[in-house]
Coordinates of N, CA and C and ligand atoms in Angstrom, one line a residue:
M67 N -57.9 37.4 -36.2 CA -56.7 36.9 -35.7 C -56.9 35.6 -34.8
T68 N -56.3 34.6 -35.3 CA -56.5 33.3 -34.6 C -55.1 32.8 -34.1
R69 N -55.1 32.3 -32.9 CA -53.8 31.8 -32.4 C -53.9 30.3 -32.2
G70 N -52.8 29.6 -32.3 CA -52.8 28.2 -32.1 C -51.6 27.8 -31.3
S71 N -51.6 26.6 -30.7 CA -50.5 26.1 -29.9 C -50.5 24.6 -29.9
C72 N -49.4 24.0 -29.6 CA -49.2 22.5 -29.4 C -49.7 22.1 -28.0
L73 N -49.7 20.8 -27.8 CA -50.2 20.3 -26.5 C -49.5 20.9 -25.3
C74 N -48.1 21.0 -25.4 CA -47.4 21.4 -24.2 C -47.2 23.0 -24.2
G75 N -47.6 23.6 -25.3 CA -47.5 25.1 -25.3 C -46.2 25.7 -25.7
A76 N -45.2 24.8 -26.0 CA -43.9 25.3 -26.4 C -44.0 26.0 -27.8
V77 N -44.7 25.4 -28.7 CA -44.9 26.0 -30.1 C -46.2 26.8 -30.1
R78 N -46.1 28.1 -30.4 CA -47.3 28.9 -30.5 C -47.2 29.8 -31.8
F79 N -48.3 30.0 -32.4 CA -48.3 30.8 -33.7 C -49.6 31.6 -33.8
E80 N -49.5 32.5 -34.7 CA -50.7 33.4 -34.9 C -51.0 33.4 -36.4
V81 N -52.3 33.3 -36.8 CA -52.7 33.4 -38.1 C -53.4 34.7 -38.3
S82 N -52.9 35.5 -39.3 CA -53.4 36.8 -39.5 C -54.0 36.9 -40.9
G83 N -53.6 36.1 -41.8 CA -54.2 36.2 -43.1 C -55.4 35.4 -43.3
K84 N -56.0 35.5 -44.5 CA -57.2 34.7 -44.8 C -56.8 33.2 -44.8
T85 N -57.8 32.4 -44.5 CA -57.6 30.9 -44.5 C -58.6 30.3 -45.5
T86 N -58.3 29.1 -45.9 CA -59.3 28.3 -46.6 C -60.3 27.8 -45.6
E87 N -61.3 27.2 -46.1 CA -62.2 26.3 -45.3 C -61.3 25.1 -44.8
I88 N -61.9 24.3 -44.0 CA -61.2 23.2 -43.4 C -61.5 21.9 -44.3
G89 N -60.4 21.3 -44.6 CA -60.5 20.0 -45.4 C -60.2 18.8 -44.5
M90 N -60.9 17.8 -44.6 CA -60.7 16.6 -43.8 C -60.1 15.6 -44.7
C91 N -58.8 15.2 -44.5 CA -58.1 14.3 -45.4 C -58.2 12.9 -44.8
H92 N -58.7 11.9 -45.5 CA -58.8 10.5 -45.0 C -57.7 9.6 -45.6
C93 N -56.6 10.2 -46.2 CA -55.6 9.3 -46.8 C -54.8 8.5 -45.8
S94 N -54.1 7.5 -46.2 CA -53.4 6.6 -45.3 C -52.3 7.3 -44.6
K95 N -51.6 8.3 -45.3 CA -50.5 9.0 -44.7 C -51.0 9.9 -43.5
C96 N -52.2 10.6 -43.7 CA -52.7 11.4 -42.7 C -53.1 10.5 -41.5
R97 N -53.6 9.3 -41.8 CA -54.0 8.4 -40.6 C -52.7 8.1 -39.8
K98 N -51.6 7.8 -40.5 CA -50.4 7.5 -39.8 C -49.9 8.6 -38.9
V99 N -49.9 9.8 -39.4 CA -49.3 10.9 -38.7 C -50.2 11.5 -37.6
S100 N -51.5 11.2 -37.7 CA -52.4 11.7 -36.7 C -52.9 10.6 -35.8
G101 N -52.9 9.4 -36.2 CA -53.4 8.3 -35.4 C -54.9 8.2 -35.4
V102 N -55.6 9.1 -36.1 CA -57.1 9.1 -36.2 C -57.6 8.9 -37.6
A103 N -58.9 8.9 -37.8 CA -59.5 8.6 -39.1 C -59.1 9.6 -40.2
S104 N -59.1 10.9 -39.8 CA -58.8 11.9 -40.8 C -58.1 13.1 -40.2
N105 N -57.4 13.9 -41.0 CA -56.7 15.0 -40.6 C -57.4 16.3 -41.0
A106 N -57.7 17.2 -40.0 CA -58.4 18.4 -40.3 C -57.4 19.5 -40.5
V107 N -57.3 20.0 -41.8 CA -56.3 21.0 -42.2 C -56.9 22.2 -42.8
L108 N -56.4 23.4 -42.5 CA -56.7 24.6 -43.3 C -55.4 25.2 -43.8
I109 N -55.5 25.9 -44.9 CA -54.3 26.5 -45.6 C -54.3 28.0 -45.4
V110 N -53.1 28.5 -45.1 CA -52.9 29.9 -44.9 C -51.8 30.4 -45.9
G111 N -51.9 31.5 -46.4 CA -50.9 32.0 -47.3 C -49.5 32.2 -46.6
R112 N -48.5 32.2 -47.4 CA -47.1 32.2 -46.8 C -46.9 33.3 -45.8
D113 N -47.5 34.5 -46.1 CA -47.3 35.6 -45.2 C -48.3 35.7 -44.1
G114 N -49.2 34.8 -44.0 CA -50.3 34.9 -43.1 C -50.2 34.2 -41.8
L115 N -49.0 33.6 -41.5 CA -48.7 32.9 -40.3 C -47.4 33.4 -39.7
A116 N -47.4 33.6 -38.4 CA -46.1 34.0 -37.7 C -46.0 33.1 -36.4
W117 N -44.7 32.7 -36.2 CA -44.4 32.0 -35.0 C -44.4 33.0 -33.8
L118 N -45.0 32.6 -32.7 CA -44.9 33.4 -31.5 C -43.8 32.8 -30.5
S119 N -43.7 31.5 -30.6 CA -42.6 30.9 -29.8 C -42.4 29.5 -30.3
G120 N -41.2 28.9 -30.0 CA -41.0 27.5 -30.2 C -40.6 27.1 -31.6
E121 N -40.3 28.1 -32.5 CA -39.9 27.7 -33.8 C -38.6 26.8 -33.8
D122 N -37.8 27.0 -32.8 CA -36.6 26.2 -32.7 C -36.8 24.9 -32.1
Q123 N -38.0 24.6 -31.7 CA -38.4 23.3 -31.1 C -39.1 22.4 -32.1
I124 N -39.1 22.8 -33.4 CA -39.8 22.0 -34.4 C -39.0 20.9 -35.0
A125 N -39.4 19.7 -34.9 CA -38.8 18.6 -35.6 C -39.4 18.3 -36.9
K126 N -38.6 18.4 -38.0 CA -39.2 18.3 -39.3 C -38.9 16.9 -39.9
F127 N -40.0 16.1 -40.1 CA -39.9 14.8 -40.8 C -40.4 14.9 -42.2
E128 N -39.6 14.5 -43.2 CA -40.1 14.6 -44.6 C -39.7 13.3 -45.3
M129 N -40.7 12.7 -46.0 CA -40.4 11.6 -46.8 C -39.6 12.0 -48.1
A130 N -39.3 11.1 -48.9 CA -38.5 11.4 -50.1 C -39.2 12.4 -51.0
D131 N -40.5 12.4 -51.0 CA -41.2 13.3 -51.9 C -41.6 14.6 -51.2
G132 N -41.1 14.8 -50.0 CA -41.3 16.1 -49.3 C -42.5 16.0 -48.4
W133 N -43.3 15.0 -48.5 CA -44.5 14.9 -47.6 C -44.1 14.5 -46.2
G134 N -44.7 15.0 -45.2 CA -44.4 14.6 -43.8 C -44.7 15.7 -42.9
P135 N -45.0 15.3 -41.6 CA -45.4 16.3 -40.6 C -44.2 17.0 -40.0
W136 N -44.4 18.3 -39.6 CA -43.6 19.0 -38.7 C -44.2 18.8 -37.3
R137 N -43.4 18.6 -36.3 CA -44.0 18.4 -34.9 C -43.2 19.2 -33.9
C138 N -43.9 19.4 -32.8 CA -43.2 19.9 -31.6 C -42.3 18.8 -31.1
A139 N -41.0 19.1 -30.9 CA -40.1 18.1 -30.4 C -40.3 17.7 -29.0
V140 N -41.0 18.6 -28.2 CA -41.2 18.3 -26.8 C -42.4 17.4 -26.7
C141 N -43.6 17.7 -27.2 CA -44.8 16.9 -27.0 C -45.3 16.1 -28.2
G142 N -44.7 16.3 -29.3 CA -45.1 15.5 -30.5 C -46.3 15.9 -31.3
S143 N -46.9 17.1 -30.9 CA -48.1 17.5 -31.6 C -47.7 17.9 -33.0
P144 N -48.5 17.7 -34.0 CA -48.2 18.3 -35.3 C -48.3 19.8 -35.3
V145 N -47.5 20.5 -36.0 CA -47.5 22.0 -36.0 C -47.6 22.4 -37.5
P146 N -47.9 23.7 -37.8 CA -48.0 24.2 -39.1 C -46.7 23.8 -39.9
K147 N -46.9 23.5 -41.2 CA -45.8 23.2 -42.1 C -45.9 24.0 -43.3
L148 N -44.8 24.6 -43.7 CA -44.7 25.4 -44.9 C -44.6 24.4 -46.1
H149 N -45.7 24.4 -46.9 CA -45.7 23.4 -48.0 C -44.7 23.9 -49.1
P150 N -43.8 23.0 -49.5 CA -42.7 23.4 -50.4 C -43.1 23.8 -51.7
D151 N -44.2 23.3 -52.2 CA -44.7 23.6 -53.6 C -45.6 24.9 -53.7
R152 N -46.4 25.0 -52.7 CA -47.5 26.0 -52.8 C -47.2 27.3 -52.1
G153 N -46.1 27.5 -51.4 CA -45.8 28.7 -50.8 C -46.9 29.1 -49.8
A154 N -47.4 28.1 -49.1 CA -48.5 28.3 -48.1 C -48.3 27.3 -46.9
W155 N -48.9 27.7 -45.9 CA -48.9 26.9 -44.6 C -50.0 25.9 -44.6
W156 N -49.7 24.7 -44.2 CA -50.7 23.7 -43.9 C -50.9 23.7 -42.4
V157 N -52.0 24.1 -41.9 CA -52.2 24.2 -40.4 C -53.2 23.2 -39.9
P158 N -52.7 22.3 -39.0 CA -53.6 21.3 -38.4 C -54.7 22.1 -37.6
A159 N -56.0 21.9 -38.0 CA -57.0 22.8 -37.4 C -57.2 22.5 -35.9
G160 N -56.8 21.3 -35.4 CA -57.0 21.0 -34.0 C -56.1 21.8 -33.1
L161 N -55.1 22.5 -33.7 CA -54.2 23.3 -32.8 C -54.8 24.7 -32.5
L162 N -55.8 25.1 -33.2 CA -56.3 26.5 -33.0 C -57.0 26.6 -31.7
D163 N -56.7 27.7 -31.0 CA -57.3 28.0 -29.7 C -58.5 28.8 -29.6
S164 N -59.0 29.3 -30.8 CA -60.3 30.0 -30.9 C -60.9 29.6 -32.2
D165 N -62.1 30.1 -32.4 CA -62.9 29.7 -33.6 C -62.3 30.5 -34.8
P166 N -61.8 29.8 -35.8 CA -61.2 30.4 -37.0 C -62.3 31.0 -37.9
G167 N -63.5 30.7 -37.7 CA -64.6 31.3 -38.5 C -64.9 30.5 -39.8
V168 N -64.1 29.4 -40.0 CA -64.4 28.6 -41.2 C -64.8 27.2 -40.7
R169 N -65.4 26.5 -41.6 CA -66.0 25.2 -41.3 C -65.5 24.1 -42.2
I170 N -65.9 22.9 -42.0 CA -65.4 21.8 -42.9 C -66.1 22.0 -44.3
A171 N -65.2 22.1 -45.3 CA -65.7 22.3 -46.6 C -65.8 21.0 -47.4
G172 N -65.0 20.0 -47.0 CA -65.1 18.8 -47.7 C -64.2 17.7 -47.2
H173 N -64.4 16.5 -47.6 CA -63.6 15.4 -47.3 C -62.8 14.9 -48.5
I174 N -61.5 14.7 -48.3 CA -60.7 14.3 -49.5 C -60.1 12.9 -49.3
F175 N -59.7 12.3 -50.4 CA -59.2 11.0 -50.4 C -60.1 10.0 -49.7
V176 N -61.4 10.2 -49.9 CA -62.4 9.3 -49.3 C -62.2 7.8 -49.8
D177 N -61.7 7.7 -51.0 CA -61.6 6.3 -51.5 C -60.5 5.5 -50.8
S178 N -59.6 6.2 -50.0 CA -58.6 5.4 -49.3 C -58.9 5.5 -47.8
K179 N -60.1 5.8 -47.4 CA -60.4 5.9 -45.9 C -60.3 4.5 -45.3
A180 N -60.1 4.5 -44.0 CA -60.0 3.3 -43.3 C -61.4 2.6 -43.3
P181 N -61.4 1.2 -43.2 CA -62.7 0.5 -43.3 C -63.6 0.9 -42.1
W182 N -63.0 1.3 -41.0 CA -63.8 1.6 -39.8 C -64.2 3.1 -39.7
D183 N -63.8 3.9 -40.7 CA -64.1 5.3 -40.7 C -65.5 5.6 -41.2
E184 N -66.3 6.2 -40.4 CA -67.6 6.6 -40.9 C -67.7 8.1 -41.0
I185 N -67.9 8.6 -42.2 CA -67.9 10.1 -42.4 C -69.3 10.6 -42.2
A186 N -69.4 11.6 -41.3 CA -70.7 12.2 -41.0 C -70.8 13.6 -41.6
G187 N -72.0 14.1 -41.5 CA -72.2 15.5 -42.0 C -72.5 15.6 -43.5
S188 N -72.7 16.8 -44.0 CA -73.1 17.0 -45.3 C -72.1 17.6 -46.2
A189 N -70.9 17.8 -45.7 CA -69.8 18.4 -46.5 C -69.5 17.5 -47.7
R190 N -69.0 18.1 -48.8 CA -68.8 17.3 -50.1 C -67.7 16.3 -49.8
R191 N -67.8 15.2 -50.6 CA -66.8 14.1 -50.5 C -66.1 14.0 -51.8
H192 N -64.8 13.9 -51.8 CA -64.0 13.8 -53.0 C -63.2 12.5 -52.9
R193 N -63.2 11.8 -54.0 CA -62.5 10.5 -54.0 C -61.1 10.7 -53.8
E194 N -60.5 11.7 -54.4 CA -59.1 12.0 -54.2 C -59.0 13.5 -53.6
G195 N -58.0 14.3 -54.1 CA -57.9 15.6 -53.6 C -58.9 16.6 -54.1
F196 N -59.0 17.8 -53.6 CA -59.9 18.8 -54.1 C -59.8 19.0 -55.6
E197 N -58.5 18.9 -56.1 CA -58.3 19.3 -57.4 C -59.1 18.4 -58.4
S198 N -59.2 17.2 -58.1 CA -59.8 16.2 -59.0 C -61.3 16.5 -59.2
E199 N -62.0 17.1 -58.1 CA -63.4 17.4 -58.2 C -64.2 16.2 -58.6
R200 N -63.8 15.1 -58.3 CA -64.6 13.9 -58.5 C -65.3 13.5 -57.2
L201 N -66.6 13.5 -57.3 CA -67.4 13.3 -56.1 C -67.8 11.9 -55.9
K202 N -67.9 11.6 -54.6 CA -68.3 10.2 -54.2 C -69.8 10.1 -54.6
Ligands
ZN408 ZN1 -45.4 20.9 -27.6
ZN409 ZN1 -54.0 13.1 -46.3

């Protein structure tokens, strides 16, 4: 059981289901919404996440294609988002308050990383998403 929360603590949640390993996404959209080089995300099944508080404080921004972050309306932290296509939650790993027991499995969208982004570690690197399985 892993819990997570936003910076101000208004939004809190609990992950009870199995999660994927952590993916580091280096795409330009993730840079915009996070302000940093890459977004650390793990995925939880639809029934594997429950809100403990603050669900009514969530501001949902979505682009025309449905992509976009959900955030705490008080402090602006990204919060878990229910992915419309996959029936699963996308959980920003930085919100977790304890060790989820999974580690970074790979880096995705490496081809569109920022010129100043230096990827460290031995995790696999994918030019695009995990699905493409094309390695750098
Ligand atoms: Zn907050
Ligand atoms: Zn991304």
